[in-house]
Short mmCIF file of C-alpha atoms in Angstrom, two decimals:
data_model
loop_
_atom_site.label_atom_id
_atom_site.label_comp_id
_atom_site.label_asym_id
_atom_site.label_seq_id
_atom_site.Cartn_x
_atom_site.Cartn_y
_atom_site.Cartn_z
CA MET A 248 -19.71 -10.97 10.63
CA LYS A 249 -19.85 -14.61 11.72
CA GLU A 250 -19.61 -15.73 8.11
CA MET A 251 -16.54 -13.54 7.61
CA PHE A 252 -14.87 -15.06 10.65
CA MET A 253 -15.66 -18.59 9.49
CA GLU A 254 -14.28 -17.75 6.08
CA SER A 255 -10.87 -17.02 7.61
CA GLN A 256 -10.69 -20.56 9.00
CA LYS A 257 -10.74 -22.11 5.52
CA PRO A 258 -7.57 -23.04 3.58
CA PHE A 259 -5.83 -19.84 2.57
CA ILE A 260 -6.71 -18.43 -0.81
CA PRO A 261 -5.34 -14.93 -1.41
CA PRO A 262 -8.34 -12.60 -1.04
CA PHE A 263 -8.85 -9.04 -2.17
CA ARG A 264 -10.70 -5.85 -1.51
CA VAL A 265 -9.84 -2.29 -2.50
CA PHE A 266 -11.59 0.82 -1.31
CA TYR A 267 -11.05 4.52 -1.91
CA PRO A 268 -11.82 7.63 0.09
CA SER A 269 -14.31 9.70 -1.88
CA SER A 270 -16.38 12.83 -1.40
CA GLN A 271 -14.00 15.70 -0.56
CA TYR A 272 -11.10 13.21 -0.51
CA ALA A 273 -11.80 11.80 -3.96
CA ASP A 274 -8.91 13.54 -5.70
CA ASN A 275 -6.40 13.12 -2.90
CA PHE A 276 -6.25 9.91 -0.94
CA MET A 277 -5.96 7.10 -3.43
CA PHE A 278 -3.39 4.73 -1.99
CA PHE A 279 -2.92 2.77 1.25
CA ALA A 280 0.24 1.34 2.78
CA TRP A 281 1.54 0.08 6.11
CA ASP A 282 4.45 2.01 7.56
CA ILE A 283 6.13 -0.29 10.07
CA PHE A 284 7.79 1.42 13.03
CA LEU A 285 10.19 -1.09 14.46
CA ASN A 286 12.40 -3.78 13.03
CA THR A 287 11.09 -6.33 15.51
CA GLN A 288 10.83 -10.05 14.93
CA ARG A 289 8.22 -10.73 17.57
CA TRP A 290 5.35 -10.32 15.13
CA ALA A 291 6.93 -12.66 12.61
CA LYS A 292 7.49 -15.35 15.23
CA ARG A 293 3.80 -15.60 16.07
CA LYS A 294 2.69 -18.03 13.39
CA SER A 295 -0.26 -19.80 14.98
CA ILE A 296 -2.85 -17.16 14.21
CA SER A 297 -5.79 -18.31 12.15
CA GLY A 298 -8.61 -16.07 13.36
CA PRO A 299 -9.42 -12.54 12.25
CA THR A 300 -8.24 -9.32 13.80
CA VAL A 301 -10.78 -7.40 15.84
CA ALA A 302 -9.99 -3.69 15.85
CA LYS A 303 -11.61 -0.76 17.56
CA MET A 304 -11.14 2.63 15.97
CA ILE A 305 -10.55 5.38 18.53
CA GLN A 306 -10.71 9.03 17.54
CA PRO A 307 -8.37 11.48 19.25
CA ASP A 308 -10.01 12.91 22.36
CA SER A 309 -9.74 16.39 20.95
CA PRO A 310 -8.60 18.27 17.84
CA GLU A 311 -5.64 19.43 19.92
CA GLU A 312 -4.58 15.82 20.52
CA ALA A 313 -4.77 15.15 16.80
CA ARG A 314 -2.74 18.27 16.03
CA VAL A 315 -0.02 17.44 18.57
CA THR A 316 0.21 13.90 17.23
CA PHE A 317 0.67 15.11 13.69
CA GLU A 318 3.19 17.71 14.74
CA ALA A 319 5.23 14.96 16.40
CA TYR A 320 4.87 12.86 13.29
CA LYS A 321 6.10 15.65 11.04
CA ARG A 322 9.08 16.44 13.26
CA THR A 323 10.36 12.88 13.21
CA PRO A 324 13.52 12.66 11.04
CA GLY A 325 13.22 10.51 7.96
CA LEU A 326 9.43 10.45 7.84
CA PHE A 327 6.80 12.52 6.11
CA LEU A 328 7.33 16.19 6.85
CA HIS A 329 4.02 17.73 5.97
CA THR A 330 0.37 16.88 5.60
CA ALA A 331 -2.29 19.18 4.28
CA HIS A 332 -5.02 17.30 6.15
CA PRO A 333 -4.28 17.15 9.91
CA GLN A 334 -6.39 14.11 10.70
CA VAL A 335 -5.28 11.14 12.74
CA LEU A 336 -7.01 8.03 14.07
CA PHE A 337 -5.91 5.44 16.57
CA ALA A 338 -6.61 1.72 16.23
CA GLU A 339 -6.42 -0.86 18.96
CA ASN A 340 -6.08 -4.32 17.40
CA HIS A 341 -7.19 -7.22 19.54
CA PHE A 342 -6.43 -10.88 18.78
CA PRO A 343 -9.04 -12.93 20.67
CA ASP A 344 -7.46 -16.28 19.88
CA GLN A 345 -4.19 -15.20 21.48
CA GLY A 346 -5.60 -14.71 24.93
CA GLY A 347 -6.36 -11.06 24.47
CA PHE A 348 -3.10 -10.05 22.76
CA SER A 349 -3.47 -6.53 21.38
CA ARG A 350 -1.48 -4.06 19.30
CA ASN A 351 -1.97 -0.32 18.99
CA GLU A 352 -1.72 1.49 15.69
CA ILE A 353 -2.08 4.98 14.37
CA ILE A 354 -3.81 5.89 11.12
CA ALA A 355 -2.96 9.10 9.32
CA LEU A 356 -3.86 10.97 6.18
CA VAL A 357 -0.73 12.27 4.46
CA ASP A 358 -0.48 14.50 1.44
CA LEU A 359 2.46 13.34 -0.66
CA GLN A 360 2.51 16.59 -2.57
CA TYR A 361 4.44 18.10 0.31
CA PHE A 362 6.75 15.23 1.16
CA PHE A 363 10.48 15.83 0.74
CA PRO A 364 13.23 13.63 2.17
CA PRO A 365 15.39 15.37 4.79
CA GLY A 366 18.50 16.96 3.33
CA GLN A 367 17.22 17.00 -0.21
CA LYS A 368 18.40 20.08 -2.11
CA ASN A 369 14.98 20.96 -3.43
CA HIS A 370 13.37 20.73 0.00
CA GLY A 371 10.57 23.25 0.19
CA SER A 372 10.07 23.51 -3.56
CA ASP A 373 6.85 22.68 -5.36
CA GLN A 374 8.19 19.46 -6.83
CA LYS A 375 5.97 16.45 -6.19
CA ILE A 376 7.75 13.22 -5.37
CA PHE A 377 6.74 9.91 -3.89
CA PRO A 378 7.85 8.59 -0.50
CA SER A 379 11.26 7.01 -0.24
CA GLU A 380 11.39 3.97 2.03
CA ALA A 381 14.76 2.47 2.94
CA THR A 382 15.34 -1.08 4.08
CA PHE A 383 13.92 -2.39 7.34
CA PRO A 384 17.21 -1.97 9.26
CA LYS A 385 17.43 1.64 8.13
CA LYS A 386 13.79 2.37 8.87
CA ALA A 387 13.90 0.97 12.39
CA LEU A 388 15.47 4.03 14.02
CA ASN A 389 13.03 6.41 12.38
CA ARG A 390 10.08 4.35 13.56
CA LYS A 391 11.52 4.29 17.04
CA ARG A 392 11.95 8.06 17.03
CA LEU A 393 8.37 8.54 15.95
CA ARG A 394 7.12 6.18 18.62
CA GLU A 395 9.04 8.11 21.26
CA ALA A 396 7.90 11.46 19.90
CA LEU A 397 4.28 10.36 20.10
CA GLN A 398 4.82 9.11 23.65
CA ALA A 399 2.37 6.33 22.89
CA ASP A 400 2.52 2.56 22.61
CA VAL A 401 2.01 2.48 18.86
CA GLU A 402 3.48 -0.32 16.76
CA GLN A 403 2.37 0.51 13.23
CA VAL A 404 1.10 3.34 11.09
CA LEU A 405 -1.38 2.99 8.28
CA MET A 406 -0.63 5.70 5.75
CA LEU A 407 -3.35 6.91 3.42
CA TYR A 408 -1.15 8.38 0.73
CA SER A 409 -2.39 11.39 -1.14
CA GLU A 410 -2.52 11.49 -4.93
CA PRO A 411 -2.92 15.18 -5.80
CA GLU A 412 -2.77 14.49 -9.52
CA ASN A 413 -5.10 11.51 -9.32
CA ARG A 414 -2.32 9.37 -10.78
CA LEU A 415 -3.60 6.08 -9.48
CA ASN A 416 -7.00 6.71 -10.95
CA ARG A 417 -5.38 7.41 -14.31
CA LEU A 418 -3.43 4.18 -14.09
CA LEU A 419 -6.55 2.22 -13.30
CA ASN A 420 -8.37 3.80 -16.19
CA ALA A 421 -5.47 2.91 -18.47
CA HIS A 422 -5.49 -0.66 -17.22
CA ILE A 423 -9.23 -1.21 -16.76
CA PRO A 424 -11.33 1.20 -18.81
CA GLU A 425 -14.36 0.70 -16.58
CA ALA A 426 -12.45 1.61 -13.40
CA GLY A 427 -13.39 5.29 -13.48
CA GLN A 428 -17.08 4.50 -13.48
CA LEU A 429 -16.55 1.89 -10.77
CA ILE A 430 -14.85 4.39 -8.51
CA LYS A 431 -17.60 6.93 -9.11
CA ASN A 432 -20.48 4.54 -8.47
CA CYS A 433 -18.74 2.34 -5.89
CA ASN A 434 -20.36 -0.76 -7.29
CA TYR A 435 -19.31 -4.21 -8.43
CA TYR A 436 -18.59 -4.90 -12.05
CA PRO A 437 -19.87 -8.42 -12.90
CA GLY A 438 -17.26 -10.83 -14.17
CA TYR A 439 -14.30 -9.29 -12.36
CA GLN A 440 -12.72 -10.42 -9.11
CA TYR A 441 -12.56 -7.03 -7.45
CA ASN A 442 -14.74 -4.58 -5.61
CA LEU A 443 -14.24 -0.84 -5.39
CA TYR A 444 -15.68 0.91 -2.35
CA GLY A 445 -16.07 4.61 -1.68
CA PHE A 446 -15.88 6.63 1.50
CA SER A 447 -17.71 9.80 2.31
CA GLY A 448 -16.04 12.18 4.71
CA LYS A 449 -18.97 11.92 7.11
CA ARG A 450 -18.99 8.12 7.28
CA PHE A 451 -15.25 7.62 7.00
CA LEU A 452 -14.64 6.53 10.59
CA GLU A 453 -17.60 4.20 10.82
CA GLU A 454 -16.82 2.40 7.58
CA PHE A 455 -13.13 2.20 8.31
CA GLU A 456 -13.88 0.64 11.67
CA VAL A 457 -15.90 -2.11 9.98
CA TYR A 458 -13.11 -2.91 7.54
CA PHE A 459 -10.57 -3.15 10.32
CA ARG A 460 -12.83 -5.22 12.53
CA GLU A 461 -13.38 -7.70 9.73
CA ALA A 462 -9.65 -7.80 8.93
CA ILE A 463 -10.43 -6.82 5.39
CA LEU A 464 -7.51 -4.54 4.69
CA THR A 465 -3.90 -5.63 4.66
CA VAL A 466 -1.11 -3.76 2.95
CA GLY A 467 2.49 -4.79 2.55
CA ASP A 468 5.74 -3.89 0.84
CA GLY A 469 7.05 -5.44 -2.34
CA ASN A 470 10.34 -6.98 -3.37
CA HIS A 471 11.69 -6.27 -6.85
CA ARG A 472 15.14 -7.80 -6.63
CA THR A 473 15.63 -10.41 -9.30
CA LEU A 474 19.13 -11.25 -8.08
CA ALA A 475 17.91 -11.79 -4.52
CA ALA A 476 15.12 -13.99 -5.82
CA LYS A 477 17.61 -16.14 -7.71
CA MET A 478 19.84 -16.47 -4.65
CA MET A 479 16.93 -17.58 -2.50
CA SER A 480 15.77 -20.05 -5.13
CA VAL A 481 19.21 -21.68 -5.06
CA GLU A 482 19.09 -22.01 -1.27
CA HIS A 483 15.52 -23.27 -1.35
CA PRO A 484 15.19 -25.37 -4.51
CA GLU A 485 11.86 -26.72 -3.23
CA ILE A 486 10.39 -23.31 -4.06
CA PRO A 487 10.50 -22.64 -7.82
CA LEU A 488 12.37 -19.62 -9.05
CA ALA A 489 9.14 -18.30 -10.52
CA HIS A 490 7.74 -17.94 -7.02
CA TRP A 491 10.75 -16.00 -5.80
CA LEU A 492 10.53 -13.71 -8.79
CA MET A 493 6.99 -12.84 -7.79
CA VAL A 494 7.36 -12.73 -4.04
CA SER A 495 6.31 -9.81 -1.89
CA LEU A 496 6.66 -9.40 1.83
CA VAL A 497 3.11 -8.80 2.89
CA ASN A 498 3.01 -7.40 6.41
CA LEU A 499 5.79 -9.73 7.48
CA HIS A 500 5.59 -8.74 11.14
CA ASP A 501 1.85 -9.20 11.55
CA PRO A 502 0.98 -12.69 12.83
CA ASN A 503 -2.62 -12.41 11.80
CA PHE A 504 -2.09 -12.35 8.06
CA ARG A 505 -0.45 -14.99 5.92
CA THR A 506 2.49 -13.95 3.81
CA ALA A 507 1.62 -14.31 0.15
CA PRO A 508 3.27 -13.30 -3.09
CA ILE A 509 1.14 -10.81 -4.90
CA HIS A 510 1.60 -8.84 -8.08
CA ARG A 511 4.30 -8.64 -10.65
CA ILE A 512 4.16 -7.56 -14.25
CA VAL A 513 6.12 -9.83 -16.56
CA GLN A 514 6.80 -8.10 -19.82
CA ASN A 515 7.49 -10.41 -22.71
CA GLN A 516 8.93 -9.37 -26.03
CA SER A 517 7.20 -12.24 -27.77
CA THR A 518 4.28 -14.55 -27.13
CA ASP A 519 6.07 -17.76 -28.13
CA PHE A 520 5.94 -19.07 -24.58
CA LEU A 521 2.14 -19.23 -24.79
CA SER A 522 2.58 -22.60 -26.45
CA ASN A 523 3.04 -23.85 -22.87
CA PHE A 524 -0.69 -23.39 -22.47
CA ARG A 525 -1.56 -25.63 -25.38
CA PRO A 526 -2.20 -28.76 -23.25
CA PHE A 527 -4.90 -26.80 -21.44
CA VAL A 528 -6.76 -25.66 -24.51
CA ARG A 529 -9.89 -27.73 -24.84
CA GLU A 530 -9.66 -30.33 -27.56
CA GLU A 531 -12.49 -28.89 -29.61
CA ALA A 532 -10.60 -25.58 -29.75
CA CYS A 533 -7.18 -26.95 -30.72
CA GLU A 534 -7.70 -26.21 -34.38
CA ASN A 535 -8.06 -22.56 -33.43
CA PHE A 536 -4.99 -22.44 -31.21
CA SER A 537 -2.80 -20.53 -33.64
CA ASP A 538 -5.70 -18.14 -34.04
CA LEU A 539 -5.72 -17.60 -30.31
CA MET A 540 -2.02 -16.89 -30.26
CA THR A 541 -2.50 -14.30 -32.95
CA ARG A 542 -5.24 -12.69 -30.90
CA PHE A 543 -2.91 -12.61 -27.89
CA GLU A 544 -0.30 -10.85 -29.97
CA LYS A 545 -2.68 -8.31 -31.45
CA THR A 546 -4.71 -7.41 -28.38
CA ASP A 547 -3.03 -4.21 -27.28
CA ASP A 548 -4.74 -3.89 -23.94
CA LEU A 549 -4.47 -7.53 -22.92
CA CYS A 550 -3.07 -8.03 -19.45
CA THR A 551 -3.49 -11.59 -18.22
CA MET A 552 -3.99 -11.97 -14.48
CA ALA A 553 -3.52 -15.14 -12.47
CA VAL A 554 -4.72 -16.13 -9.02
CA THR A 555 -3.79 -19.30 -7.20
CA ASP A 556 -4.90 -21.40 -4.26
CA GLY A 557 -1.50 -23.12 -4.15
CA LYS A 558 -2.10 -25.67 -6.90
CA TYR A 559 -3.55 -23.71 -9.74
CA PHE A 560 -3.54 -20.24 -11.14
CA ARG A 561 -6.40 -18.66 -12.97
CA LEU A 562 -6.29 -16.58 -16.12
CA LEU A 563 -8.34 -13.41 -16.23
CA PHE A 564 -8.67 -10.88 -19.01
CA PRO A 565 -9.70 -7.25 -18.69
CA LYS A 566 -11.83 -7.02 -21.82
CA PRO A 567 -15.20 -8.71 -21.27
CA SER A 568 -15.77 -9.44 -24.95
CA PHE A 569 -12.34 -11.01 -25.31
CA LEU A 570 -12.84 -12.97 -22.11
CA ASP A 571 -16.17 -14.33 -23.32
CA GLU A 572 -14.57 -15.48 -26.54
CA LEU A 573 -11.70 -17.20 -24.76
CA LYS A 574 -13.91 -18.92 -22.21
CA SER A 575 -15.12 -21.31 -24.85
CA LYS A 576 -11.59 -22.15 -25.95
CA ILE A 577 -9.29 -22.12 -22.90
CA ASP A 578 -9.81 -23.71 -19.53
CA PRO A 579 -9.16 -20.83 -17.08
CA VAL A 580 -7.65 -23.11 -14.42
CA VAL A 581 -4.06 -24.13 -15.13
CA PRO A 582 -1.54 -26.00 -12.91
CA VAL A 583 1.16 -23.87 -11.33
CA HIS A 584 3.98 -25.92 -12.84
CA VAL A 585 3.00 -24.47 -16.21
CA LEU A 586 3.57 -21.00 -14.82
CA ASN A 587 6.96 -22.09 -13.51
CA ALA A 588 7.85 -23.45 -16.94
CA VAL A 589 6.89 -20.11 -18.42
CA LEU A 590 8.70 -17.85 -15.98
CA GLU A 591 11.98 -19.61 -15.30
CA PRO A 592 13.32 -19.28 -18.88
CA LEU A 593 12.26 -15.64 -18.83
CA ALA A 594 14.24 -15.04 -15.66
CA ILE A 595 17.35 -16.58 -17.15
CA ASP A 596 17.11 -14.88 -20.52
CA ARG A 597 16.68 -11.23 -19.70
CA ASN A 598 16.86 -10.35 -23.37
CA ASN A 599 13.43 -11.85 -23.85
CA ALA A 600 11.71 -10.54 -20.75
CA ASP A 601 11.97 -7.82 -18.18
CA ILE A 602 10.51 -8.67 -14.80
CA ASP A 603 9.63 -5.29 -13.39
CA THR A 604 12.82 -4.60 -11.44
CA GLU A 605 13.64 -1.08 -12.53
CA ILE A 606 10.69 0.26 -14.47
CA GLU A 607 8.37 2.90 -13.08
CA ILE A 608 4.94 1.50 -12.32
CA GLU A 609 3.30 4.07 -14.55
CA ASP A 610 5.49 2.89 -17.40
CA ALA A 611 4.61 -0.67 -16.49
CA TYR A 612 0.92 0.07 -16.74
CA GLN A 613 1.47 1.85 -20.00
CA LYS A 614 3.31 -1.16 -21.37
CA ALA A 615 0.57 -3.41 -20.04
CA VAL A 616 -1.94 -1.70 -22.28
CA GLU A 617 0.29 -0.94 -25.25
CA GLU A 618 2.71 -3.83 -25.71
CA ASP A 619 1.97 -7.35 -26.84
CA GLY A 620 2.33 -10.23 -24.43
CA THR A 621 2.27 -8.46 -21.08
CA TYR A 622 1.19 -10.68 -18.22
CA ALA A 623 0.85 -10.51 -14.45
CA PHE A 624 0.71 -13.53 -12.16
CA PHE A 625 -0.18 -14.44 -8.61
CA LEU A 626 1.46 -17.42 -6.90
CA LYS A 627 0.88 -19.46 -3.79
CA PRO A 628 2.23 -18.22 -0.43
CA ILE A 629 5.85 -18.92 0.45
CA PRO A 630 6.38 -20.15 4.04
CA LYS A 631 6.87 -17.15 6.29
CA SER A 632 9.88 -18.77 7.98
CA ILE A 633 11.73 -18.86 4.66
CA LEU A 634 10.79 -15.29 3.91
CA GLU A 635 12.16 -14.33 7.31
CA GLU A 636 15.40 -16.05 6.38
CA GLY A 637 15.68 -13.95 3.25
CA PHE A 638 14.79 -10.87 5.25
CA ASN A 639 17.40 -11.59 7.92
CA LYS A 640 20.05 -12.03 5.23
CA HIS A 641 19.07 -8.65 3.82
CA LEU A 642 18.26 -10.33 0.51
CA LEU A 643 14.54 -9.72 0.58
CA PHE A 644 13.10 -6.54 1.97
CA PRO A 645 10.58 -3.89 1.05
CA GLU A 646 12.25 -1.29 -1.09
CA LYS A 647 10.69 1.24 -3.39
CA SER A 648 7.22 -0.30 -3.55
CA PHE A 649 3.96 -0.80 -1.76
CA SER A 650 1.27 -3.36 -2.38
CA ILE A 651 -2.33 -3.91 -1.43
CA ILE A 652 -4.27 -7.05 -0.60
CA GLY A 653 -7.44 -7.63 1.37
CA LYS A 654 -10.61 -9.69 1.53
CA SER A 655 -13.55 -9.65 -0.80
CA PRO A 656 -16.93 -9.96 0.92
CA GLY A 657 -17.05 -13.68 0.17
CA GLY A 658 -13.36 -14.36 0.73
CA GLY A 659 -12.79 -14.13 -3.01
CA PRO A 660 -9.44 -14.18 -4.81
CA MET A 661 -6.76 -11.51 -4.81
CA TRP A 662 -6.64 -9.03 -7.66
CA PHE A 663 -3.60 -7.35 -9.17
CA PHE A 664 -3.72 -3.73 -8.09
CA GLY A 665 -0.30 -2.18 -8.54
CA ASP A 666 2.58 -0.77 -6.58
CA GLU A 667 3.88 2.72 -6.00
CA ARG A 668 7.51 3.34 -6.89
CA THR A 669 9.67 6.00 -5.34
CA ARG A 670 11.25 8.76 -7.32
CA GLU A 671 14.58 9.61 -5.76
#
């Protein structure tokens, strides 16, 4: 625990950890997301936090208390209307380095199979749809209503979204063939910067408490607006357009976690831009550079990942054999300005690239494993104050997506995981 706390004091490098409920929940609860109640700026204004969150998980005092809480949750207009698993947990977050500042939260298991937006014509049918989240200003009233209905001082909700059709698992298997075995065995696959953890129903509370106490899990909402990104890049030329194109608002109102851009899939119709990487190919491999480009073009399931500490981004490849071959030819650490040089022309010329603004994530994954030249990048954090500015102007806000980040046991790098799009 002490080592984990000390890790958080180091210069920020986007970390990652993913875990899944398993056992009787294995086919249902496959996705995590924060559901923020109130459009309040007081969390965003607390920027001095550097230490970890300490959370205590509190079970409802009785099954009746859990049932009443869920009933209030389901009755709240604009929120999830049904859950097949009436379980609820309460979390009391305590920030020791803020003089005992605390925040209460509620954690719920929600079955998306039964979620239907209020007023929808097919309400009550068997159609499965994903949750529809409006902008922060629109969501504020609903969160307030829920808070009042619960009659509790609760600021946030952590939703464990259900996946009745195991869709996320299928996507992972499409993207990383070994993922299915990883989920089953809950072990670490050497050579990859991710861990997959399982939960049993019996140990769920205890393990969840540990993850919260160690501030391992953070989930935020994503921004997919290319136009908004361009507008912000004009107002803040010190931040490259490439960063705005990749930005996500990660738990903007939580002072304990840094805001960092996370995933985006950049789909390229050609691999010509890979010539930008030529200066970083080791000299002894230069004669094979055109060979490498051909391999990039012909590797159907190639999806290049990048992680950054603010100065560099790192290339990762999902196929171990391909990765081993490239390790001897390409230096995996590349300056960020190369990424900017790659992305900015793509943003301007939309005929040559589609930055995932309107594609369904399942389609995106499919393209990632079927089309040539599909890449995903991570970038350094954008100052939270500037993100707030974009948020206040209603240019940047979570809409139609959720994202996951967290900490690896050793404070390792963030891994591209994916986002969940709405179907309206």
